[in-house]
Coordinates of C-alpha atoms in Angstrom, one line a residue:
M1 CA 69.7 114.8 71.2
T2 CA 70.8 118.5 71.4
D3 CA 74.1 119.8 70.4
G4 CA 75.0 120.3 74.0
M5 CA 74.2 116.7 74.8
Q6 CA 76.3 115.5 71.9
S7 CA 79.3 117.6 73.0
H8 CA 79.1 116.4 76.6
A9 CA 78.0 112.8 76.0
G10 CA 81.6 111.5 75.7
Y11 CA 82.4 112.8 79.2
R12 CA 79.7 111.0 81.2
W13 CA 82.1 108.1 81.7
L14 CA 84.7 110.6 82.8
F15 CA 82.4 112.0 85.5
L16 CA 81.3 108.5 86.5
G17 CA 85.0 107.6 86.9
A18 CA 85.7 110.7 89.0
L19 CA 82.6 109.8 91.2
I20 CA 84.0 106.3 91.7
I21 CA 87.4 107.8 92.7
G22 CA 85.6 110.1 95.2
C23 CA 83.7 107.2 96.7
L24 CA 87.0 105.2 96.9
G25 CA 88.6 108.1 98.7
D26 CA 85.8 108.2 101.2
F27 CA 86.2 104.4 101.8
L28 CA 89.9 104.6 102.1
F29 CA 90.5 107.8 104.1
Y30 CA 87.4 109.0 106.0
G31 CA 88.0 108.5 109.8
K32 CA 91.2 106.5 109.1
E33 CA 94.9 107.1 109.3
F34 CA 97.0 107.1 106.1
G35 CA 98.6 103.8 105.3
I36 CA 98.4 101.4 102.4
S37 CA 95.4 103.3 101.4
F38 CA 97.4 106.2 100.0
P39 CA 99.3 104.3 97.3
L40 CA 96.1 102.4 96.4
F41 CA 94.3 105.7 95.9
L42 CA 97.1 107.1 93.7
I43 CA 97.1 104.0 91.6
A44 CA 93.3 104.4 91.1
M45 CA 93.8 108.0 90.0
Y46 CA 96.5 106.8 87.5
V47 CA 94.1 104.1 86.2
L48 CA 91.4 106.6 85.5
F49 CA 93.8 109.0 83.9
F50 CA 95.5 106.5 81.6
W51 CA 92.2 104.9 80.6
Q52 CA 90.7 108.3 79.5
A53 CA 94.0 109.3 77.9
H54 CA 94.1 106.0 75.9
L55 CA 90.5 106.5 74.8
R56 CA 91.2 110.0 73.5
N57 CA 94.6 109.1 72.0
H58 CA 96.6 111.4 74.3
L59 CA 99.2 108.8 75.2
R60 CA 102.4 108.9 73.3
I61 CA 105.8 107.3 74.2
T62 CA 108.4 109.6 72.8
A63 CA 111.9 110.8 73.8
R64 CA 110.4 114.3 74.5
Q65 CA 108.0 112.8 77.0
A66 CA 110.6 110.5 78.7
F67 CA 110.8 112.8 81.8
A68 CA 107.0 112.8 82.2
W69 CA 106.8 109.0 82.0
L70 CA 109.7 108.6 84.5
L71 CA 107.9 110.8 87.0
T72 CA 105.7 107.8 87.7
V73 CA 108.5 106.0 89.6
P74 CA 109.3 108.7 92.2
N75 CA 105.7 109.5 92.6
L76 CA 104.7 105.9 93.4
M77 CA 107.8 105.6 95.7
L78 CA 106.8 108.6 97.7
A79 CA 103.2 107.3 98.0
C80 CA 104.5 104.0 99.2
T81 CA 106.3 105.7 102.2
F82 CA 102.8 105.9 103.8
F83 CA 102.8 102.1 103.8
L84 CA 106.5 101.5 104.6
Y85 CA 107.5 104.2 107.1
A86 CA 106.0 106.2 109.9
N87 CA 107.9 109.5 109.7
E88 CA 105.1 112.1 110.1
L89 CA 107.2 115.0 108.8
F90 CA 107.8 113.2 105.5
H91 CA 104.2 112.1 105.3
L92 CA 103.0 115.7 105.5
I93 CA 105.4 116.8 102.8
N94 CA 104.8 113.7 100.6
F95 CA 101.0 114.2 100.7
V96 CA 101.4 117.6 99.0
L97 CA 104.3 116.5 96.8
V98 CA 102.6 113.4 95.4
L99 CA 99.5 115.4 94.3
F100 CA 101.8 118.1 92.8
L101 CA 103.8 115.6 90.8
F102 CA 100.6 113.9 89.6
V103 CA 99.4 117.3 88.3
V104 CA 102.7 118.0 86.7
Q105 CA 103.0 114.6 85.1
T106 CA 99.5 114.5 83.7
M107 CA 99.9 118.0 82.2
L108 CA 103.1 117.0 80.5
L109 CA 101.7 113.7 79.1
T110 CA 98.6 115.5 77.7
E111 CA 100.8 118.5 76.6
R112 CA 98.4 121.0 78.2
H113 CA 101.1 123.6 78.6
Q114 CA 102.9 126.2 76.6
S115 CA 106.2 126.6 78.4
K116 CA 108.9 124.0 79.0
W117 CA 108.6 122.3 82.4
Y118 CA 111.9 123.7 83.7
T119 CA 111.0 127.3 83.0
F120 CA 109.1 129.7 85.2
G121 CA 106.4 130.0 82.5
F122 CA 105.4 126.4 83.4
V123 CA 104.4 127.6 86.9
G124 CA 101.9 130.0 85.3
D125 CA 100.5 127.2 83.1
L126 CA 100.1 125.0 86.1
L127 CA 98.4 127.6 88.2
E128 CA 96.1 128.5 85.3
T129 CA 95.1 124.8 84.8
V130 CA 94.5 124.2 88.5
L131 CA 93.0 127.5 89.7
V132 CA 91.2 128.7 86.6
Y133 CA 90.2 125.9 84.3
T134 CA 89.6 123.2 86.9
L135 CA 87.3 125.4 89.0
K136 CA 85.6 126.6 85.8
Y137 CA 84.8 123.1 84.6
T138 CA 83.4 121.9 87.9
R139 CA 80.0 123.2 86.7
L140 CA 79.9 120.9 83.7
P141 CA 78.3 118.0 85.5
F142 CA 75.4 120.2 86.5
V143 CA 75.1 121.4 82.9
M144 CA 75.1 117.8 81.7
A145 CA 72.5 116.8 84.3
K146 CA 70.3 119.7 83.2
E147 CA 70.6 118.8 79.6
W148 CA 69.8 115.1 80.4
V149 CA 66.6 116.2 82.4
K150 CA 65.5 118.6 79.6
S151 CA 65.8 115.8 77.0
R152 CA 63.5 113.5 79.0
V153 CA 61.0 115.8 80.6
D154 CA 58.2 117.7 78.9
R155 CA 59.1 121.3 78.4
E156 CA 56.0 122.6 80.2
K157 CA 56.7 120.4 83.3
Y158 CA 60.4 121.3 83.2
S159 CA 59.4 125.0 83.3
I160 CA 57.1 124.3 86.3
V161 CA 59.8 122.5 88.2
I162 CA 62.3 125.3 87.6
K163 CA 59.8 127.9 88.9
V164 CA 59.1 125.8 92.0
L165 CA 62.8 125.5 92.7
A166 CA 63.2 129.2 92.2
G167 CA 60.4 129.9 94.6
V168 CA 62.0 127.6 97.2
G169 CA 65.3 129.4 96.8
I170 CA 63.8 132.8 97.2
S171 CA 61.8 131.8 100.3
L172 CA 64.7 130.3 102.2
P173 CA 66.4 133.6 103.3
I174 CA 63.0 135.1 104.2
L175 CA 62.1 132.0 106.2
L176 CA 65.3 132.1 108.2
V177 CA 64.6 135.7 109.2
V178 CA 61.0 135.0 110.1
L179 CA 61.8 131.8 112.1
G180 CA 64.5 133.8 114.0
L181 CA 62.0 136.5 115.0
L182 CA 59.3 134.0 115.9
S183 CA 61.6 131.9 118.1
H184 CA 62.5 135.1 120.0
A185 CA 58.9 136.1 120.4
D186 CA 57.7 132.7 121.8
Q187 CA 59.8 130.4 123.9
V188 CA 57.4 127.4 123.4
F189 CA 57.7 127.8 119.6
S190 CA 61.5 128.1 119.9
H191 CA 61.6 124.9 122.0
F192 CA 59.7 122.9 119.3
L193 CA 61.8 124.6 116.6
T194 CA 65.0 123.3 118.1
K195 CA 63.6 119.8 118.3
I196 CA 62.9 119.6 114.5
P197 CA 66.5 118.8 113.4
S198 CA 66.8 115.8 115.8
M199 CA 63.3 114.6 114.6
L200 CA 64.3 114.8 110.9
F201 CA 67.7 113.2 111.2
D202 CA 70.2 112.0 113.8
W203 CA 73.9 112.7 114.0
D204 CA 74.7 109.6 111.9
S205 CA 72.6 110.9 109.0
A206 CA 74.3 114.3 109.4
E207 CA 77.7 112.6 109.2
A208 CA 76.5 110.7 106.1
L209 CA 75.5 114.0 104.5
F210 CA 78.9 115.5 105.3
R211 CA 80.6 112.5 103.7
L212 CA 78.4 112.8 100.6
F213 CA 79.4 116.4 100.4
L214 CA 83.1 115.5 100.5
I215 CA 82.6 112.8 97.9
G216 CA 80.8 115.2 95.6
L217 CA 83.3 118.0 96.1
F218 CA 86.3 115.9 95.3
S219 CA 84.5 114.2 92.4
L220 CA 83.7 117.6 90.9
L221 CA 87.2 118.9 91.4
F222 CA 88.8 115.8 89.9
F223 CA 86.4 115.8 87.0
G224 CA 87.1 119.5 86.4
Y225 CA 90.9 118.8 86.3
L226 CA 90.6 115.8 84.0
Y227 CA 88.2 117.7 81.7
T228 CA 90.9 120.5 81.6
L229 CA 93.3 117.9 80.3
F230 CA 91.1 116.0 77.8
G231 CA 88.2 118.4 77.0
P232 CA 88.2 121.2 74.5
R233 CA 89.6 124.5 75.8
E234 CA 88.7 127.9 74.7
A235 CA 91.2 129.4 72.3
T236 CA 93.3 132.1 73.7
V237 CA 94.7 134.9 71.6
A238 CA 98.4 135.4 72.1
L239 CA 99.3 139.0 72.9
P240 CA 101.9 140.7 70.7
V241 CA 105.3 140.6 72.3
K242 CA 107.2 143.8 71.9
E243 CA 110.9 143.5 71.1
A244 CA 113.1 144.5 73.9
E245 CA 114.1 148.1 73.5
E246 CA 117.1 147.6 75.8
K247 CA 119.8 145.0 75.6
K248 CA 120.1 142.2 78.1
I249 CA 121.6 143.3 81.4
V250 CA 125.2 142.0 81.7
W251 CA 127.9 142.6 84.3
D252 CA 131.1 144.0 83.1
G253 CA 133.9 141.5 83.0
I254 CA 136.6 143.7 84.7
I255 CA 134.2 144.4 87.6
L256 CA 133.5 140.7 88.0
V257 CA 137.1 139.7 87.8
T258 CA 137.9 142.2 90.6
L259 CA 135.0 141.1 92.7
L260 CA 135.7 137.4 92.4
T261 CA 139.4 137.9 93.0
I262 CA 138.9 139.7 96.3
I263 CA 136.3 137.1 97.5
N264 CA 138.5 134.2 96.4
V265 CA 141.6 135.6 98.3
V266 CA 139.5 135.8 101.5
Y267 CA 138.1 132.2 101.0
A268 CA 141.6 130.9 100.3
A269 CA 142.8 132.2 103.6
F270 CA 139.8 130.8 105.3
V271 CA 140.3 127.3 103.8
F272 CA 144.0 127.4 105.0
I273 CA 142.8 128.2 108.6
Q274 CA 140.3 125.3 108.4
I275 CA 143.0 122.9 107.3
S276 CA 145.3 124.1 110.1
Y277 CA 142.9 124.0 113.0
L278 CA 139.9 121.8 112.2
F279 CA 141.0 119.0 109.9
S280 CA 144.4 118.5 111.6
G281 CA 142.8 118.4 115.0
Q282 CA 145.5 120.6 116.7
E283 CA 143.6 121.3 119.9
T284 CA 146.5 123.0 121.5
M285 CA 146.4 125.8 118.9
L286 CA 142.7 126.7 119.7
P287 CA 141.9 130.0 121.4
A288 CA 142.1 130.0 125.1
G289 CA 139.1 128.6 127.0
M290 CA 137.6 127.0 123.8
T291 CA 137.0 123.2 123.6
Y292 CA 137.3 121.3 120.3
A293 CA 133.5 120.6 120.4
E294 CA 132.7 124.3 120.9
Y295 CA 135.0 125.2 118.1
A296 CA 133.2 122.6 115.9
K297 CA 129.8 124.1 116.8
N298 CA 130.7 127.7 116.4
G299 CA 130.3 129.0 112.9
F300 CA 128.3 126.1 111.5
Q301 CA 125.3 128.2 110.6
E302 CA 127.5 131.0 109.3
L303 CA 129.4 128.6 107.0
V304 CA 126.1 127.3 105.5
T305 CA 124.9 130.8 105.1
V306 CA 128.1 131.8 103.3
T307 CA 127.7 128.7 101.1
V308 CA 124.2 129.8 100.1
I309 CA 125.5 133.3 99.3
N310 CA 128.2 131.8 97.2
F311 CA 125.7 129.7 95.4
I312 CA 123.6 132.8 94.5
I313 CA 126.8 134.6 93.4
L314 CA 127.7 131.7 91.2
L315 CA 124.3 131.4 89.5
S316 CA 123.9 135.1 88.9
T317 CA 127.5 135.5 87.5
M318 CA 127.0 132.6 85.1
H319 CA 123.7 134.1 83.9
L320 CA 124.8 137.8 83.7
A321 CA 128.5 137.7 82.9
S322 CA 129.5 139.4 79.7
R323 CA 130.8 137.1 77.0
A324 CA 131.9 139.9 74.7
K325 CA 135.6 139.4 75.4
P326 CA 136.5 135.7 75.4
L327 CA 139.8 136.1 77.3
L328 CA 138.1 138.1 80.1
Y329 CA 135.2 135.6 80.3
R330 CA 137.7 132.7 80.5
L331 CA 139.3 134.4 83.5
V332 CA 135.8 134.7 85.0
Q333 CA 135.3 131.0 84.5
I334 CA 138.6 130.2 86.3
L335 CA 137.7 132.4 89.2
L336 CA 134.2 130.9 89.4
S337 CA 135.7 127.4 89.4
F338 CA 138.1 128.5 92.3
L339 CA 135.0 129.9 94.1
T340 CA 133.3 126.6 93.7
I341 CA 136.2 124.6 95.0
C342 CA 136.6 126.9 98.1
T343 CA 132.9 126.7 98.8
S344 CA 133.2 122.9 98.6
F345 CA 135.9 123.1 101.3
M346 CA 133.5 125.3 103.4
L347 CA 130.8 122.7 103.0
F348 CA 133.2 119.9 104.1
S349 CA 134.2 122.1 107.0
A350 CA 130.6 122.6 108.1
Y351 CA 129.9 118.9 107.6
F352 CA 132.9 118.0 109.7
R353 CA 132.0 120.5 112.4
L354 CA 128.5 119.1 112.7
S355 CA 129.9 115.5 112.9
L356 CA 132.1 116.5 115.8
Y357 CA 129.2 118.2 117.5
E358 CA 127.0 115.1 117.1
E359 CA 129.7 112.9 118.6
A360 CA 129.7 115.2 121.6
Y361 CA 126.0 115.9 122.0
G362 CA 124.1 113.2 120.1
Y363 CA 122.1 112.8 116.8
T364 CA 118.8 114.5 116.0
H365 CA 116.5 115.1 113.1
S366 CA 117.7 118.7 112.5
R367 CA 121.4 117.6 112.5
L368 CA 120.8 114.7 110.2
L369 CA 118.8 116.9 107.8
A370 CA 121.6 119.5 107.9
H371 CA 124.0 116.8 106.8
A372 CA 121.7 115.9 104.0
F373 CA 121.3 119.5 103.0
M374 CA 125.0 120.0 102.8
I375 CA 125.5 116.9 100.6
F376 CA 122.7 118.2 98.4
L377 CA 124.4 121.6 98.1
F378 CA 127.7 119.9 97.2
V379 CA 126.0 118.0 94.3
L380 CA 124.5 121.3 93.1
F381 CA 127.9 122.9 93.1
V382 CA 129.4 120.0 91.1
I383 CA 126.6 120.5 88.5
A384 CA 127.3 124.3 88.5
L385 CA 131.0 123.6 88.0
L386 CA 130.1 121.6 84.8
K387 CA 127.8 124.4 83.7
I388 CA 130.7 127.0 84.0
W389 CA 132.7 125.2 81.3
R390 CA 129.8 123.6 79.3
N391 CA 127.0 126.0 78.7
C392 CA 124.9 123.6 76.6
F393 CA 122.4 122.4 79.2
S394 CA 119.7 123.9 81.4
L395 CA 120.8 124.2 85.0
I396 CA 117.3 124.3 86.4
Q397 CA 116.4 121.1 84.6
Y398 CA 119.2 119.2 86.2
Y399 CA 118.6 120.8 89.6
V400 CA 114.9 119.7 89.6
V401 CA 115.8 116.1 88.7
V402 CA 118.6 115.9 91.3
A403 CA 116.3 117.5 94.0
L404 CA 113.6 114.9 93.3
I405 CA 116.0 112.0 93.3
F406 CA 117.7 113.3 96.5
Y407 CA 114.3 113.7 98.3
V408 CA 113.1 110.2 97.4
V409 CA 116.4 108.7 98.6
L410 CA 116.0 110.7 101.8
N411 CA 112.6 109.1 102.4
Y412 CA 114.0 105.6 102.0
V413 CA 117.1 105.9 104.2
N414 CA 114.9 105.4 107.2
M415 CA 116.0 108.5 109.1
D416 CA 114.6 107.7 112.5
A417 CA 116.2 104.2 112.5
M418 CA 119.5 105.8 111.5
I419 CA 119.3 108.4 114.3
A420 CA 118.5 105.6 116.9
K421 CA 121.4 103.5 115.6
N422 CA 123.9 106.3 115.7
N423 CA 122.8 107.3 119.3
L424 CA 123.1 103.6 120.4
N425 CA 126.7 103.5 119.0
R426 CA 127.5 106.7 120.8
Y427 CA 126.0 105.3 124.0
Y428 CA 128.2 102.2 123.8
A429 CA 131.2 104.5 123.3
T430 CA 130.5 107.2 125.8
G431 CA 127.8 105.8 128.1
S432 CA 125.5 108.9 127.4
I433 CA 122.1 108.7 125.8
D434 CA 118.9 110.7 125.7
I435 CA 116.1 108.1 126.2
E436 CA 113.4 110.8 126.2
Y437 CA 114.4 112.0 122.7
L438 CA 114.6 108.4 121.4
S439 CA 111.1 107.7 122.6
R440 CA 109.8 110.6 120.6
L441 CA 111.0 109.1 117.3
S442 CA 108.6 107.4 115.1
Y443 CA 107.8 103.6 114.9
D444 CA 110.7 103.3 112.4
A445 CA 113.1 103.5 115.3
V446 CA 111.5 100.9 117.6
P447 CA 113.3 97.8 116.3
V448 CA 116.6 99.5 116.9
M449 CA 115.7 100.8 120.4
M450 CA 114.7 97.3 121.5
E451 CA 118.5 96.6 121.8
L452 CA 118.5 98.8 124.8
T453 CA 116.1 96.5 126.7
K454 CA 119.1 94.2 127.3
D455 CA 120.8 97.0 129.2
Q456 CA 119.4 97.0 132.8
S457 CA 120.6 100.5 133.5
V458 CA 118.2 102.0 130.9
A459 CA 115.7 99.2 130.2
E460 CA 113.1 100.4 132.8
T461 CA 113.2 104.0 131.7
L462 CA 112.9 102.9 128.0
Q463 CA 109.9 100.7 128.7
Y464 CA 108.2 103.5 130.6
R465 CA 108.8 105.9 127.7
L466 CA 107.5 103.4 125.1
K467 CA 104.3 102.8 127.1
Y468 CA 102.3 105.2 124.9
K469 CA 103.5 103.7 121.7
R470 CA 102.7 100.2 123.0
E471 CA 99.1 101.2 123.8
E472 CA 98.7 103.0 120.5
V473 CA 99.8 100.1 118.3
Q474 CA 97.5 97.6 120.2
E475 CA 94.4 99.6 119.2
E476 CA 92.4 98.0 116.4
K477 CA 93.1 99.7 113.1
S478 CA 91.3 99.2 109.7
W479 CA 93.2 97.5 106.9
Q480 CA 93.3 100.8 105.0
S481 CA 95.6 102.3 107.7
F482 CA 98.0 99.3 107.6
N483 CA 101.6 100.5 107.9
L484 CA 104.5 98.1 107.8
S485 CA 106.6 100.1 110.2
K486 CA 103.9 100.2 112.8
Y487 CA 103.2 96.5 112.3
R488 CA 106.9 95.6 112.9
A489 CA 106.9 97.9 116.0
K490 CA 103.8 96.2 117.3
Q491 CA 105.6 92.8 117.2
Y492 CA 108.6 94.1 119.1
L493 CA 106.5 96.0 121.7
Q494 CA 104.3 93.0 122.4
D495 CA 107.3 90.8 123.0

């Protein structure tokens, strides 16, 4: 056995596993909708990864890798949304996010990175692993096959086969040009030439070839990625890092105190106005010609924009504020804390305005997501407030963890059902409802909407709007596409 065969022999099982995963992906996904198939496929990828990592002693359970191990929970939960819920927007995001988290987690577990995961350097490590090494190592199965053939075929015969294949490759472009010219020169020849593909294979065989191509492509890419994690990697020479000739850029404390004082005075006045007009509900004090709902709507986007600006000011000030003078920096901390509190009032004002507007005009995806975004911003500001007074933890690290937890929770609150429920409650209170919008919600909302079938004033319109959904769920679907939300909707719509 040659040295090349010895070095690659241990990775034959890895390629075989990647090939099995590729075939499983074709069986689960080709020509089918996502459903229970997606979490099953992710579990299969995890099985292959953990099996290979165990064989190569890459698995270690340590406190340093706690975050990497815990990523398994949100990743599997996001994958299960394809089985539990039918929200297409979340499905689109989750498809990308699940694969991204799988890459991040496997890199952290195998320690194939140089930078900490919560630094920008890790992004470079991830891109290098996926775009450089993975693509580079996709050629290894062909090298392994070549070495296997050379070890079992006579050298003279192997040389003849290589020359024949080279001749075929060289003749192909010439043949294409000649056939094109001849088909233009003779219509009878052109007619027989167009019949050759249908004589050699039908569309079913063409589809089979396409599926084999997809299986091979995914298998090569997955093998290349896993080889990047487990295989030997070429040593890289670290470039010498020059010491910074200039000191770190800092903002002068007096300038910051002046800036923050002016901003906080304006925000304090704004908060006072909010308490007087919005929270107390004094409609008689509103400007002439403006209803309370219009007042609630006006300025919502501007408030959220100001909140984001304040968030940028807060982060940049914490990072660049000079700590040379402790007393001056303590004043900066106090002003930043006041800025955070005022911004929290702005968020509450924007949240309250949107709630009033929803009561007047109904509940939608964009409005519910806006609520969620404001709650998320509030949590970020709370963490930033702790960071102002305790500079002993990484802000980005906590922000990433909170963002991931928040997004998983957002997937599991069943947004479409919540929207339908809120609109039903509004209908019972006001007698106004948008049946057309409700019918455009996903299957998650169908059990809630069925309550309206008892109301004769809207039952006929609702049944007409749900006609398409009823026809769609009655179509025969493969078990791979099974979705619990669609199954429940089918039971309701059939009844």
